[in-house]
mmCIF file of C-alpha atoms and ligand atoms in Angstrom:
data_model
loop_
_atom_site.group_PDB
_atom_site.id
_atom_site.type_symbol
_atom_site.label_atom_id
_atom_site.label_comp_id
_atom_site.label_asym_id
_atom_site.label_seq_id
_atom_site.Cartn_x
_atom_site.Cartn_y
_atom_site.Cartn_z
ATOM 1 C CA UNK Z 1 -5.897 -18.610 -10.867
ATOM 2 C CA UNK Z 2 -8.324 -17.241 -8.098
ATOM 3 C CA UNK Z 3 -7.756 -14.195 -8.744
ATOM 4 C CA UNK Z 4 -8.951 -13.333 -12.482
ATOM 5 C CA UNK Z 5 -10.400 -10.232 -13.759
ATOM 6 C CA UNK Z 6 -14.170 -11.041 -13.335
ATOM 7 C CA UNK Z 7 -15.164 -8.999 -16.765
ATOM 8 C CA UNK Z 8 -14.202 -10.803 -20.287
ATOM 9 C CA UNK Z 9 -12.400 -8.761 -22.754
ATOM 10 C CA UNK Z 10 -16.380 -9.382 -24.803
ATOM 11 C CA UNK Z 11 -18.242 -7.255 -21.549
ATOM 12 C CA UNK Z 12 -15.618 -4.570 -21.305
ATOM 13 C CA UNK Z 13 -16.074 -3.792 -25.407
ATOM 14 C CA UNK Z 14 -19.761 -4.447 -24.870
ATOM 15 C CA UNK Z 15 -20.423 -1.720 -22.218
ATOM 16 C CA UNK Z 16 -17.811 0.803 -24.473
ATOM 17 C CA UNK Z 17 -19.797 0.283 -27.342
ATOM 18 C CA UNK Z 18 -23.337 0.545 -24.854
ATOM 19 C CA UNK Z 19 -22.325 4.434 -25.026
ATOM 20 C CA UNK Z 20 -21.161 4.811 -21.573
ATOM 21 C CA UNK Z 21 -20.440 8.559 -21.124
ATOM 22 C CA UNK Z 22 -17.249 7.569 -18.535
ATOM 23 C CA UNK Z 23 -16.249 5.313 -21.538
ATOM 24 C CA UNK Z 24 -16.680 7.446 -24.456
ATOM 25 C CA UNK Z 25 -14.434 10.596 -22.587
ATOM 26 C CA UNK Z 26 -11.524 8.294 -21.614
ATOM 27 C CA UNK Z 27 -8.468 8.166 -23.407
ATOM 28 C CA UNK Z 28 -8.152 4.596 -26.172
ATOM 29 C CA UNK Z 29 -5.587 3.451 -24.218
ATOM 30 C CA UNK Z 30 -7.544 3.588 -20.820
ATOM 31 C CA UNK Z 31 -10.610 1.856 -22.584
ATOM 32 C CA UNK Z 32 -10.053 -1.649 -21.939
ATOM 33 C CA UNK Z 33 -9.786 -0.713 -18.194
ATOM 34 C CA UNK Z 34 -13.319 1.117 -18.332
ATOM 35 C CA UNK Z 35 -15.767 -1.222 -17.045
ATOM 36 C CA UNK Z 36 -19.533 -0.558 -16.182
ATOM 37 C CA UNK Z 37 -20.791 -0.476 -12.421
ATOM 38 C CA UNK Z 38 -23.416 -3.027 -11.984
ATOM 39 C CA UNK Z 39 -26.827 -1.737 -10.170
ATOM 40 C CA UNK Z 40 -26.610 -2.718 -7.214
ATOM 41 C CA UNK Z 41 -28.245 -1.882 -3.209
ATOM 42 C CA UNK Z 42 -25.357 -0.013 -0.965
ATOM 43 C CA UNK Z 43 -22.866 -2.593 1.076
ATOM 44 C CA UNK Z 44 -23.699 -2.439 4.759
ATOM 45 C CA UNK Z 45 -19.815 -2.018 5.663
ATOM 46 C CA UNK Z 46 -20.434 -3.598 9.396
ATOM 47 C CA UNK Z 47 -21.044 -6.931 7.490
ATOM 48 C CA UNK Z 48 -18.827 -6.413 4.336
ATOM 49 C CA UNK Z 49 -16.077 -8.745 5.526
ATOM 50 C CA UNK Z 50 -14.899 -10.602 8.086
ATOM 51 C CA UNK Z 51 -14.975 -9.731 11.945
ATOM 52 C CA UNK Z 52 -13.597 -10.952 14.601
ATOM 53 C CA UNK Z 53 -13.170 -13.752 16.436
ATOM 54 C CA UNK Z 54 -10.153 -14.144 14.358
ATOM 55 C CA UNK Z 55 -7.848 -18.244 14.432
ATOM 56 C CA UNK Z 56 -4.432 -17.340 16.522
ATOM 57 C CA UNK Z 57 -2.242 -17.560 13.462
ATOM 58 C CA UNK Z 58 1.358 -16.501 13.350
ATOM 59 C CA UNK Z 59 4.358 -16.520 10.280
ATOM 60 C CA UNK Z 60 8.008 -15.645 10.214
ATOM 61 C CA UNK Z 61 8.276 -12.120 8.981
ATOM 62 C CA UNK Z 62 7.516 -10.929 6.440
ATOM 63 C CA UNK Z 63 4.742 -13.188 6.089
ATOM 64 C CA UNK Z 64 2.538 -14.360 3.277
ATOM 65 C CA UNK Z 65 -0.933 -12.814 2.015
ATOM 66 C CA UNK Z 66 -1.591 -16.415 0.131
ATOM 67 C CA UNK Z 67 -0.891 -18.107 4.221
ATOM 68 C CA UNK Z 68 -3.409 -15.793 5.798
ATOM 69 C CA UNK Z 69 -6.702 -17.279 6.999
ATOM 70 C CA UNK Z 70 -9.112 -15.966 5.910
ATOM 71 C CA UNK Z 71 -7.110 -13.975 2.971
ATOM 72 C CA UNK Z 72 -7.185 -10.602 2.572
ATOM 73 C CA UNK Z 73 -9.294 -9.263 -0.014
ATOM 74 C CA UNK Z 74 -7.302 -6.598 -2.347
ATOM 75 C CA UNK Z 75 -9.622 -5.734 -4.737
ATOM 76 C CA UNK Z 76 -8.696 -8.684 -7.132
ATOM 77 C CA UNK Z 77 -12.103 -9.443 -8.351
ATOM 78 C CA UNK Z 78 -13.618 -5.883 -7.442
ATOM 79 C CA UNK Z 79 -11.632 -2.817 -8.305
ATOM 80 C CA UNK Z 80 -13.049 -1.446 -11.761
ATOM 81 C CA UNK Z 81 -10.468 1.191 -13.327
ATOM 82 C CA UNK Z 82 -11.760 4.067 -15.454
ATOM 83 C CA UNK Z 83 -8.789 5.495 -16.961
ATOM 84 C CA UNK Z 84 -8.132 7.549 -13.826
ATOM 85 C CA UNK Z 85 -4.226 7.645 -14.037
ATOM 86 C CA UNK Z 86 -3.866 6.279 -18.142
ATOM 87 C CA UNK Z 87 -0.327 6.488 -19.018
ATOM 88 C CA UNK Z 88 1.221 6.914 -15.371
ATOM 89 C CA UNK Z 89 4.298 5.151 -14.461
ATOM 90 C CA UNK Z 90 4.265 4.196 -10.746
ATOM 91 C CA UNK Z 91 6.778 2.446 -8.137
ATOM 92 C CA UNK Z 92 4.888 1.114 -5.087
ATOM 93 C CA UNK Z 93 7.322 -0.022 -2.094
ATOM 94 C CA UNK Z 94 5.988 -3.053 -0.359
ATOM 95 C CA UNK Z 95 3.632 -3.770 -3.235
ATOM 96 C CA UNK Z 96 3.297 -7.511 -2.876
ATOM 97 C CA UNK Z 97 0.539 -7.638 0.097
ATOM 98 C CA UNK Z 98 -1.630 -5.303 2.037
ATOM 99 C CA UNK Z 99 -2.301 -1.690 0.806
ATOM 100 C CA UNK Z 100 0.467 -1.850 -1.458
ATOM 101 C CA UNK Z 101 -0.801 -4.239 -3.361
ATOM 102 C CA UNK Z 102 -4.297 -2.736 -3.078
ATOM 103 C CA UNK Z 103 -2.734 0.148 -4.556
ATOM 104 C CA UNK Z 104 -0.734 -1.953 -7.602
ATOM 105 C CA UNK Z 105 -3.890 -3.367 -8.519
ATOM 106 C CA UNK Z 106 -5.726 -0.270 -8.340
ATOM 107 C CA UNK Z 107 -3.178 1.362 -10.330
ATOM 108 C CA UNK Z 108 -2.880 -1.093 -13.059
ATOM 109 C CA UNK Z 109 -6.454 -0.967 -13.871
ATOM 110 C CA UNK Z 110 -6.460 2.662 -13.994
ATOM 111 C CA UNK Z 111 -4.259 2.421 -16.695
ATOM 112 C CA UNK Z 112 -0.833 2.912 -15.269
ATOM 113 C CA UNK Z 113 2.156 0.551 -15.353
ATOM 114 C CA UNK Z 114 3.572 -0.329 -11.990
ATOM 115 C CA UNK Z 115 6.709 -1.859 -10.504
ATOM 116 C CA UNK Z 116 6.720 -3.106 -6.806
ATOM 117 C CA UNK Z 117 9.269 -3.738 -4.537
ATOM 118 C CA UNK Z 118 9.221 -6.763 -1.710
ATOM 119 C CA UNK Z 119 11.890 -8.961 -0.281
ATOM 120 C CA UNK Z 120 12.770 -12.038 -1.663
ATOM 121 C CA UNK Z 121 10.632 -13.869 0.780
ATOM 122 C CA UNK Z 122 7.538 -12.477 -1.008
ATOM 123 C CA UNK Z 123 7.803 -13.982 -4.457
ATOM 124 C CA UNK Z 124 4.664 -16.322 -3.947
ATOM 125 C CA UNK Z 125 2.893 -12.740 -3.520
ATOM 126 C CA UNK Z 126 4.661 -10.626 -5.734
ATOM 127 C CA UNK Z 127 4.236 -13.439 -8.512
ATOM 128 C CA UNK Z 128 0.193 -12.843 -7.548
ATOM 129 C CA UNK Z 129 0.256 -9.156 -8.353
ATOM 130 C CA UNK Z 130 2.483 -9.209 -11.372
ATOM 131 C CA UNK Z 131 0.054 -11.521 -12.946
ATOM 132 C CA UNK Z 132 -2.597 -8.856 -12.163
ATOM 133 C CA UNK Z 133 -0.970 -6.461 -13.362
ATOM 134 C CA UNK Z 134 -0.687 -8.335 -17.324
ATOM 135 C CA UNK Z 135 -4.249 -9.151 -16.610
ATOM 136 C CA UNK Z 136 -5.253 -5.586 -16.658
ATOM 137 C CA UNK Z 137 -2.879 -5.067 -19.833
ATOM 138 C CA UNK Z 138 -0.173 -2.956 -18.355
ATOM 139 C CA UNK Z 139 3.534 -3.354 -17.808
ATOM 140 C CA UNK Z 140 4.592 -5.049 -14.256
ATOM 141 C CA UNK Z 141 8.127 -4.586 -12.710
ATOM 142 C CA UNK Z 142 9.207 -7.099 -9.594
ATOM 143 C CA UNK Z 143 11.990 -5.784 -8.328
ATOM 144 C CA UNK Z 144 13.187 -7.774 -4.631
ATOM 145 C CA UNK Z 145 15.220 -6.064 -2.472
ATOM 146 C CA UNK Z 146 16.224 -5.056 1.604
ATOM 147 C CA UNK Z 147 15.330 -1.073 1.762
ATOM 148 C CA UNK Z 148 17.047 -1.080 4.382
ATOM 149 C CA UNK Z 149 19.904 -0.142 2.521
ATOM 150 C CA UNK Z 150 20.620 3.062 0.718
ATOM 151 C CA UNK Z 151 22.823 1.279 -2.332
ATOM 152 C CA UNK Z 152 19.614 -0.753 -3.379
ATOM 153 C CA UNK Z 153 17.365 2.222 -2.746
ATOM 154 C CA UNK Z 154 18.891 4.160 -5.316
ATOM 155 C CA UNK Z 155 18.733 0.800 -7.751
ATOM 156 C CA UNK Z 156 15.305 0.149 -7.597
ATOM 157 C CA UNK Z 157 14.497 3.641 -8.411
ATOM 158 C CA UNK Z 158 17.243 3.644 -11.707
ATOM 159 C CA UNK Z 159 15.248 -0.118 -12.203
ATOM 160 C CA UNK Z 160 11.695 1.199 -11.860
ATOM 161 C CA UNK Z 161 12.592 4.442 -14.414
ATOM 162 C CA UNK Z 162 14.718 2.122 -16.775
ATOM 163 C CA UNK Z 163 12.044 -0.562 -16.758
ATOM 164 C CA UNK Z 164 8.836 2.131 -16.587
ATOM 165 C CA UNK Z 165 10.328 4.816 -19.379
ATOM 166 C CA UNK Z 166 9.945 7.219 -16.596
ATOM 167 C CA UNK Z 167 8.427 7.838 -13.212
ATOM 168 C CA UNK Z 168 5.346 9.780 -11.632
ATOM 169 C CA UNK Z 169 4.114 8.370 -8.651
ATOM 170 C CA UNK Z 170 6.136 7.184 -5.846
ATOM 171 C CA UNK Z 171 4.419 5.544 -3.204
ATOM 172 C CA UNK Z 172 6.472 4.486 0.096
ATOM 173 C CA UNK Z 173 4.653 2.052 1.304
ATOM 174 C CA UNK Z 174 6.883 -0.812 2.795
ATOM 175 C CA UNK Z 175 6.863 -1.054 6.839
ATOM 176 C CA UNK Z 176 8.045 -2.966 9.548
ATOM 177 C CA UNK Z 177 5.904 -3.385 12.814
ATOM 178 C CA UNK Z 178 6.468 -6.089 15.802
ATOM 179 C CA UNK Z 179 5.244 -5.538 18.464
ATOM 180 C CA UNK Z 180 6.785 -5.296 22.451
ATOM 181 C CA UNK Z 181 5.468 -4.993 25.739
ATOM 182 C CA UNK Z 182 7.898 -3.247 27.130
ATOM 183 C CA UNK Z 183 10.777 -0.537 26.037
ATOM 184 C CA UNK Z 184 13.341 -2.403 27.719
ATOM 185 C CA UNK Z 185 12.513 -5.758 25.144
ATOM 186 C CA UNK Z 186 13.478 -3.617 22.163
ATOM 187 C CA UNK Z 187 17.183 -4.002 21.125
ATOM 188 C CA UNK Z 188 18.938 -1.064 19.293
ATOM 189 C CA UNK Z 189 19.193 -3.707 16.628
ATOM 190 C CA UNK Z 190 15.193 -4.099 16.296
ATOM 191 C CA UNK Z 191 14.897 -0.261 16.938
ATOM 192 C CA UNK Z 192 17.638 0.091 14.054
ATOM 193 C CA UNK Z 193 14.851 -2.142 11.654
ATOM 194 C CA UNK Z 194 11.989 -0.108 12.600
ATOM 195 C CA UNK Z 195 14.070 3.137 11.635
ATOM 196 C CA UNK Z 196 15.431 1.994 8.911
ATOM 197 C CA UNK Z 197 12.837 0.323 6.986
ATOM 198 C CA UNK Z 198 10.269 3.170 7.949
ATOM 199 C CA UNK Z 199 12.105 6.726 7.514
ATOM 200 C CA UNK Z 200 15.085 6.242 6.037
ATOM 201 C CA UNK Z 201 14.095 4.019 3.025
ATOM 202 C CA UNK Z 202 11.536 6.812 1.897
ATOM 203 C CA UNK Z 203 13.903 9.459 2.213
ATOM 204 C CA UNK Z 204 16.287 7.281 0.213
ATOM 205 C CA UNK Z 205 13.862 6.722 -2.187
ATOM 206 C CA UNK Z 206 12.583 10.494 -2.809
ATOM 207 C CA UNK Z 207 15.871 11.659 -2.678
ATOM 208 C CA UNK Z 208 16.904 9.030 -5.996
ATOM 209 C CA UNK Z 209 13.415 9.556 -7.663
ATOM 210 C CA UNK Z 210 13.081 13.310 -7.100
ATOM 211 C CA UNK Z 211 15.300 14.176 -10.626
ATOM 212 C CA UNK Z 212 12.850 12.171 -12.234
ATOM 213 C CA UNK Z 213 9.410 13.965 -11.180
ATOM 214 C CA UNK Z 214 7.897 16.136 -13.232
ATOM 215 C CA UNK Z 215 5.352 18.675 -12.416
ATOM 216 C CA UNK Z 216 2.276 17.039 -11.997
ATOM 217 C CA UNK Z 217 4.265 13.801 -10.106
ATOM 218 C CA UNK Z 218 2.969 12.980 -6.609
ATOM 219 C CA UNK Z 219 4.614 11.018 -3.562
ATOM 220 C CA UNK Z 220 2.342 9.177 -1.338
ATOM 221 C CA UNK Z 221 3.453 7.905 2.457
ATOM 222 C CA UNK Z 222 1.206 5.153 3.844
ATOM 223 C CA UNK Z 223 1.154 6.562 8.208
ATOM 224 C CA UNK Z 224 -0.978 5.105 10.498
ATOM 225 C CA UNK Z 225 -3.805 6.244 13.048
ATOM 226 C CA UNK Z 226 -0.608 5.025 15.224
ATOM 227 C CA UNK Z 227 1.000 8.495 14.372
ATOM 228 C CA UNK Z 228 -1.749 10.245 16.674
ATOM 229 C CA UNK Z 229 -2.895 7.631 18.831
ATOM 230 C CA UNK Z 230 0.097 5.030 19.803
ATOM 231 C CA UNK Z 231 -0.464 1.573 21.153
ATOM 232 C CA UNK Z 232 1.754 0.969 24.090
ATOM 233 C CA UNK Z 233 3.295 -1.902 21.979
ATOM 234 C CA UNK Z 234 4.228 0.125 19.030
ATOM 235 C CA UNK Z 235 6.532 2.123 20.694
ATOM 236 C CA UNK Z 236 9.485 1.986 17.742
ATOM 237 C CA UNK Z 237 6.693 1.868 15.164
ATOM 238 C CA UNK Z 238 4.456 4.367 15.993
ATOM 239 C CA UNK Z 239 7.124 6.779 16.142
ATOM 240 C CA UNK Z 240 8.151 6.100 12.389
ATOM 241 C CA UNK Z 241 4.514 6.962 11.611
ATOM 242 C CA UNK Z 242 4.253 9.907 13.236
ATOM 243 C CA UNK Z 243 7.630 11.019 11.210
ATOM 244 C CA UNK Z 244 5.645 9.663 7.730
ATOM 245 C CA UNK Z 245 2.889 11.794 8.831
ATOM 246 C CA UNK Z 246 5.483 14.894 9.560
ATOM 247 C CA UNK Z 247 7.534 14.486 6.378
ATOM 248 C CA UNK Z 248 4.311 14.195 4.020
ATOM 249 C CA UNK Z 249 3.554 18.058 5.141
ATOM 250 C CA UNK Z 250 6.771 19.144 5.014
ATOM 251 C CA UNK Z 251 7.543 17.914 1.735
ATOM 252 C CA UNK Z 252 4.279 19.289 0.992
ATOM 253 C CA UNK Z 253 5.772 22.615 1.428
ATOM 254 C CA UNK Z 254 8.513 22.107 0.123
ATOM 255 C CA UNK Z 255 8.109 20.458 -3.153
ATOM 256 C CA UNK Z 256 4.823 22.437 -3.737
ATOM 257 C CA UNK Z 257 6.000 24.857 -6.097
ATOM 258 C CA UNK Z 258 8.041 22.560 -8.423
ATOM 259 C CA UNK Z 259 4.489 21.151 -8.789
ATOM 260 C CA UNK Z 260 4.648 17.840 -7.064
ATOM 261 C CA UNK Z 261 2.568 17.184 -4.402
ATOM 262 C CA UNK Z 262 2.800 14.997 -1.278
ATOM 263 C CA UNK Z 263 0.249 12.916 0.765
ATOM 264 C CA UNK Z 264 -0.333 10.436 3.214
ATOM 265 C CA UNK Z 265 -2.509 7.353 3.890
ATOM 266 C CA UNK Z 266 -3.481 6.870 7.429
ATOM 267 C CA UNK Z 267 -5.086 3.383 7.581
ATOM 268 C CA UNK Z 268 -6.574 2.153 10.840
ATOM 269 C CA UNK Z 269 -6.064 -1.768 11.404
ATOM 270 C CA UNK Z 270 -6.137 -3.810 8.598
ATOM 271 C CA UNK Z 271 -6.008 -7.846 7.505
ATOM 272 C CA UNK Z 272 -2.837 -7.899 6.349
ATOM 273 C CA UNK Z 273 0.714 -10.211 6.938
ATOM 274 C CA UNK Z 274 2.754 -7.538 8.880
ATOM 275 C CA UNK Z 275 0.057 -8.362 11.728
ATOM 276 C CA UNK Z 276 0.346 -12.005 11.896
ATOM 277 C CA UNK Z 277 4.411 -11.918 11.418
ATOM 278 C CA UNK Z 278 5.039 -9.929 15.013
ATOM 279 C CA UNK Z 279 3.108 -7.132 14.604
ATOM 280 C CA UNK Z 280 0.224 -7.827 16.931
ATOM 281 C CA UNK Z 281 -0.097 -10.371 19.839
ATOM 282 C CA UNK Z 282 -2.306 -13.471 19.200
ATOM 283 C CA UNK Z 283 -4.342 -12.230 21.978
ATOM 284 C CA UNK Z 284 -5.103 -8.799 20.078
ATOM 285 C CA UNK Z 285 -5.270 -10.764 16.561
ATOM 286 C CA UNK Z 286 -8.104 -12.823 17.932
ATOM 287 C CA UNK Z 287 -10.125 -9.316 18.368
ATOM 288 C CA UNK Z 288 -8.394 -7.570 15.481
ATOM 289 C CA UNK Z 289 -10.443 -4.573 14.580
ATOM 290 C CA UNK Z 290 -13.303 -5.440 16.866
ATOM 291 C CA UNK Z 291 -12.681 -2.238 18.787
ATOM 292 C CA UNK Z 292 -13.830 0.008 15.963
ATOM 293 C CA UNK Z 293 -17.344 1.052 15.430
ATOM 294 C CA UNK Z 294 -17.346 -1.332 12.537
ATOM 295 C CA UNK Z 295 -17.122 -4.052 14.556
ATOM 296 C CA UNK Z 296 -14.334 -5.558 12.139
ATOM 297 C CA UNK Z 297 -10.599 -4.589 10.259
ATOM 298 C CA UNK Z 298 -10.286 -2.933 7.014
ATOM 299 C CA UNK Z 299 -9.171 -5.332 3.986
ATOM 300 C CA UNK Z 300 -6.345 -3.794 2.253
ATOM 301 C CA UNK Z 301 -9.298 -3.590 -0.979
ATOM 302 C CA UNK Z 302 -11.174 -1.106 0.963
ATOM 303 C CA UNK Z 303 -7.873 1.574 0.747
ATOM 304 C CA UNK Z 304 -6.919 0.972 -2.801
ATOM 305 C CA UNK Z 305 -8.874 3.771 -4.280
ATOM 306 C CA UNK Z 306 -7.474 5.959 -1.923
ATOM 307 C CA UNK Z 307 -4.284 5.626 -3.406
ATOM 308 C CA UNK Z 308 -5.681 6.338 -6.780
ATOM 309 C CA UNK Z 309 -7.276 9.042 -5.401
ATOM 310 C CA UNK Z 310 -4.051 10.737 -4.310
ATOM 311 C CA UNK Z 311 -2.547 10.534 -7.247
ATOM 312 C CA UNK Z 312 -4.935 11.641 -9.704
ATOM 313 C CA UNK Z 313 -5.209 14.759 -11.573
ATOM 314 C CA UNK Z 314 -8.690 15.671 -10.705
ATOM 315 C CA UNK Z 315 -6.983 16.008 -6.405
ATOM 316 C CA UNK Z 316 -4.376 18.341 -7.916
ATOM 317 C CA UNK Z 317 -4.715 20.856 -4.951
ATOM 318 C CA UNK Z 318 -4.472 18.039 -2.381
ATOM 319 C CA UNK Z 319 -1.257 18.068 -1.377
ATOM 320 C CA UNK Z 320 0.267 17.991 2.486
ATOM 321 C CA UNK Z 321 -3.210 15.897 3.509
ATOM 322 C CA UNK Z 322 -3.371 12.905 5.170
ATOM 323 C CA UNK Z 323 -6.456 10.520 4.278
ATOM 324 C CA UNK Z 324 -7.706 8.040 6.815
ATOM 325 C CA UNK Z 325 -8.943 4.912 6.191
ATOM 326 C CA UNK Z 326 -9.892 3.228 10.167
ATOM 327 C CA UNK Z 327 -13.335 2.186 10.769
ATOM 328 C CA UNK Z 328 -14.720 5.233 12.423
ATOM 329 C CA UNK Z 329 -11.835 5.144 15.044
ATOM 330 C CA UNK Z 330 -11.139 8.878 14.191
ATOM 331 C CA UNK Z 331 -7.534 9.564 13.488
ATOM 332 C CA UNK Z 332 -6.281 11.513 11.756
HETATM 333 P P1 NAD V 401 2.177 -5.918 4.481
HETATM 334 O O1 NAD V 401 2.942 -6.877 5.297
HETATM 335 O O2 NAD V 401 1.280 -6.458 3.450
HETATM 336 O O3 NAD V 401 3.125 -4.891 3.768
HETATM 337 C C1 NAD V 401 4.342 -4.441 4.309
HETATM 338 C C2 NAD V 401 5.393 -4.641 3.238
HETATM 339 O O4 NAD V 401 6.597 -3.994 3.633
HETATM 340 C C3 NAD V 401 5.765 -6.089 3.020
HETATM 341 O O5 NAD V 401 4.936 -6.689 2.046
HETATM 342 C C4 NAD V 401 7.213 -5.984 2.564
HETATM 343 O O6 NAD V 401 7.308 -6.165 1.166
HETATM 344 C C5 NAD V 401 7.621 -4.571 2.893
HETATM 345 N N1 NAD V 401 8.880 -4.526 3.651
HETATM 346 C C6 NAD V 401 9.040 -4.592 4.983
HETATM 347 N N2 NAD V 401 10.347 -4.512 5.292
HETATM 348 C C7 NAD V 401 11.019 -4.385 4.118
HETATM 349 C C8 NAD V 401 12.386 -4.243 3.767
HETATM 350 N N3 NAD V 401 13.343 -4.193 4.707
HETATM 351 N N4 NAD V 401 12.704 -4.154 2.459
HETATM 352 C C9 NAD V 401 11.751 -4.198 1.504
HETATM 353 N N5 NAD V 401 10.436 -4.311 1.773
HETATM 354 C C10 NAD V 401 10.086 -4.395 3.072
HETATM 355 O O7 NAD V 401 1.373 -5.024 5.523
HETATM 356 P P2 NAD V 401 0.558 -3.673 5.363
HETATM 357 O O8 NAD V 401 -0.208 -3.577 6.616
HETATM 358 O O9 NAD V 401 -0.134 -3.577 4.067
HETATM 359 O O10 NAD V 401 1.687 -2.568 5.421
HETATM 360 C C11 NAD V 401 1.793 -1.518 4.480
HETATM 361 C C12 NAD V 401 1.939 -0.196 5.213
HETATM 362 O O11 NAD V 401 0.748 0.052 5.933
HETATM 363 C C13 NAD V 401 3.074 -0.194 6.235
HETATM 364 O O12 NAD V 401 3.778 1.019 6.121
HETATM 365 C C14 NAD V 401 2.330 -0.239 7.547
HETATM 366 O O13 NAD V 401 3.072 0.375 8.554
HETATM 367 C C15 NAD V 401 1.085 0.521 7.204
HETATM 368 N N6 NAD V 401 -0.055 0.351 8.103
HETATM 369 C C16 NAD V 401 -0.616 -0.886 8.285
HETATM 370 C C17 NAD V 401 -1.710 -1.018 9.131
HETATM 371 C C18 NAD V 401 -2.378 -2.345 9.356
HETATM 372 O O14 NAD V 401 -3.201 -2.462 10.273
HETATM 373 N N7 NAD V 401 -2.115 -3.360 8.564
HETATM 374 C C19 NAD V 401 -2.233 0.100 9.787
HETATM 375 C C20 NAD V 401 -1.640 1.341 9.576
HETATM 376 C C21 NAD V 401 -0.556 1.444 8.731
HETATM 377 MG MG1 MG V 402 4.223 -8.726 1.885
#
């Protein structure tokens, strides 16, 4: 497998046993996930990862990490846990590719068990991140499934807190984005996708996992730089995010004093399927991310820990914010 935790199970005890100060503090069960940071010069980010020119390349929705050339990079052989959410129970929506899978890995090695959600389409992918998530000793849910409808909305959440013994973090993640020149080329059935898939799956979702939250349980919305700044393409899409953005604050406010808190991921563009299955035009793909003072996309990798981030206990005032992730392109 390509995609194996670079540490042995030897180094990880090793750098415990060195006396690490991050290891010695963290909870037993979040040891093994405690690794120690090599010494190493800064990353210039310009030349971290690949930049355009991208190959035209182009899949049936909802398209395939493990097809993308060159693949996306989601922290498999980077992301070093520290114990940062030991014990939590999370359900990521669209966790088989791009940030949600970022996020799944991310999670896992933190010490938290995780079940995603994907269509059936996905299994190559899911399969991936399951195996991840056994690598870094935790429990992994797959649980396929259309959110586009409210019946099997409320069943993965009853799956993910039969499966999980609970539930704390709920991240609505999954998204549906093709793109149209014009208005007039969307059909209310496309426009009916975009809603659906975007706004009413997460408020499906809260709604079924909300008696489940306890205080100190936090919802996370991935938005977009697309809810402040909207492509003329994107006009179905964009919309949704700006609603993500809008229903992160006032969830914020509402949910606030029961103790949960709410908050948003804006990322900028990143490599990731939902761009090469209709999402972008070949002729924007080819430049994909060139336009940013980076000079290149995001890889989902490069967003994971702000997932974490958001659901930790250390950002326990954070709630209502929306973190962006977009190459110096400035929203939000
Ligand atoms: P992605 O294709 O890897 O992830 C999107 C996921 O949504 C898919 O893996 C799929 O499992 C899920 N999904 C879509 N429709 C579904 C349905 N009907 N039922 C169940 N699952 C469904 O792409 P990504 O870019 O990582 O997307 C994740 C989120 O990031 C989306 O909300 C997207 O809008 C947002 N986003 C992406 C970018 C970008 O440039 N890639 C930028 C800003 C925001
Ligand atoms: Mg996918």
């Amino acid at each position: 497998m390509d995609h194996e935790n670079p540490l042995s199970r030897r180094q990880i005890v090793g750098a415990v046993g060195s006396g690490l100060a991050v290891a010695a503090a963290a909870p037993a069960s979040a040891q093994a996930q405690t690794q120690a940071a090599p010494a190493s010069a800064p990353t210039n980010p310009t030349s971290k990862y690949p930049k355009p020119p991208f190959k035209r390349q182009s899949q049936p929705w909802p398209g395939l990490a493990g097809r993308m050339d060159p693949k996306p990079d989601h922290g498999e052989t980077s992301y070093r846990g520290s114990g940062r959410l030991a014990g939590r129970k999370a359900l990521i929506t669209g966790g088989d590719s791009g940030m949600g899978r970022a996020a799944a890995i991310a999670y896992a090695r933190e010490g938290a068990d995780v079940a995603i959600n994907y269509l059936p389409d996905e299994e190559p992918d899911a399969r991936e991140v399951m195996a991840l998530i056994k690598a870094a000793g935790r429990t992994g849910l797959a649980i396929p499934g259309d959110l586009r409808e409210e019946a099997f909305c409320q069943r993965l959440v009853d799956e993910a807190v039969r499966g999980l013994g609970g539930l704390d973090i709920v991240v609505c993640n999954a998204g549906r984005q093709q793109t149209h020149a014009s208005i007039l080329d969307i059909t209310t059935e496309q426009f009916d996708w975009t809603m659906k898939t975007n706004i009413y799956a997460p408020f499906w979702i809260i709604k079924a996992a909300l008696p489940h939250l306890r205080p100190g349980s936090s919802i996370i919305g991935t938005t977009s730089e697309q809810a402040y700044d909207p492509s003329p393409d994107l006009y179905d899409y964009a919309q949704t995010k700006a609603a993500t953005m809008n229903y992160v604050k006032s969830l914020a406010k509402q949910l606030g004093p029961k103790g949960i808190r709410v908050n948003g991921v804006a990322p900028g563009p990143v490599w990731t399927p939902l761009q090469v299955s209709g999402g972008a035009t070949q002729e924007k793909l080819e430049k994909f991310g060139g336009m940013t003072p980076l000079g290149r996309p995001g890889q989902p990798a490069e967003l994971g820990s702000i997932y974490v981030q958001l659901a930790a206990e250390d950002a326990s005032f954070a709630t209502g914010q929306v973190y962006g992730s977009a190459g110096g392109s400035g929203q939000p």
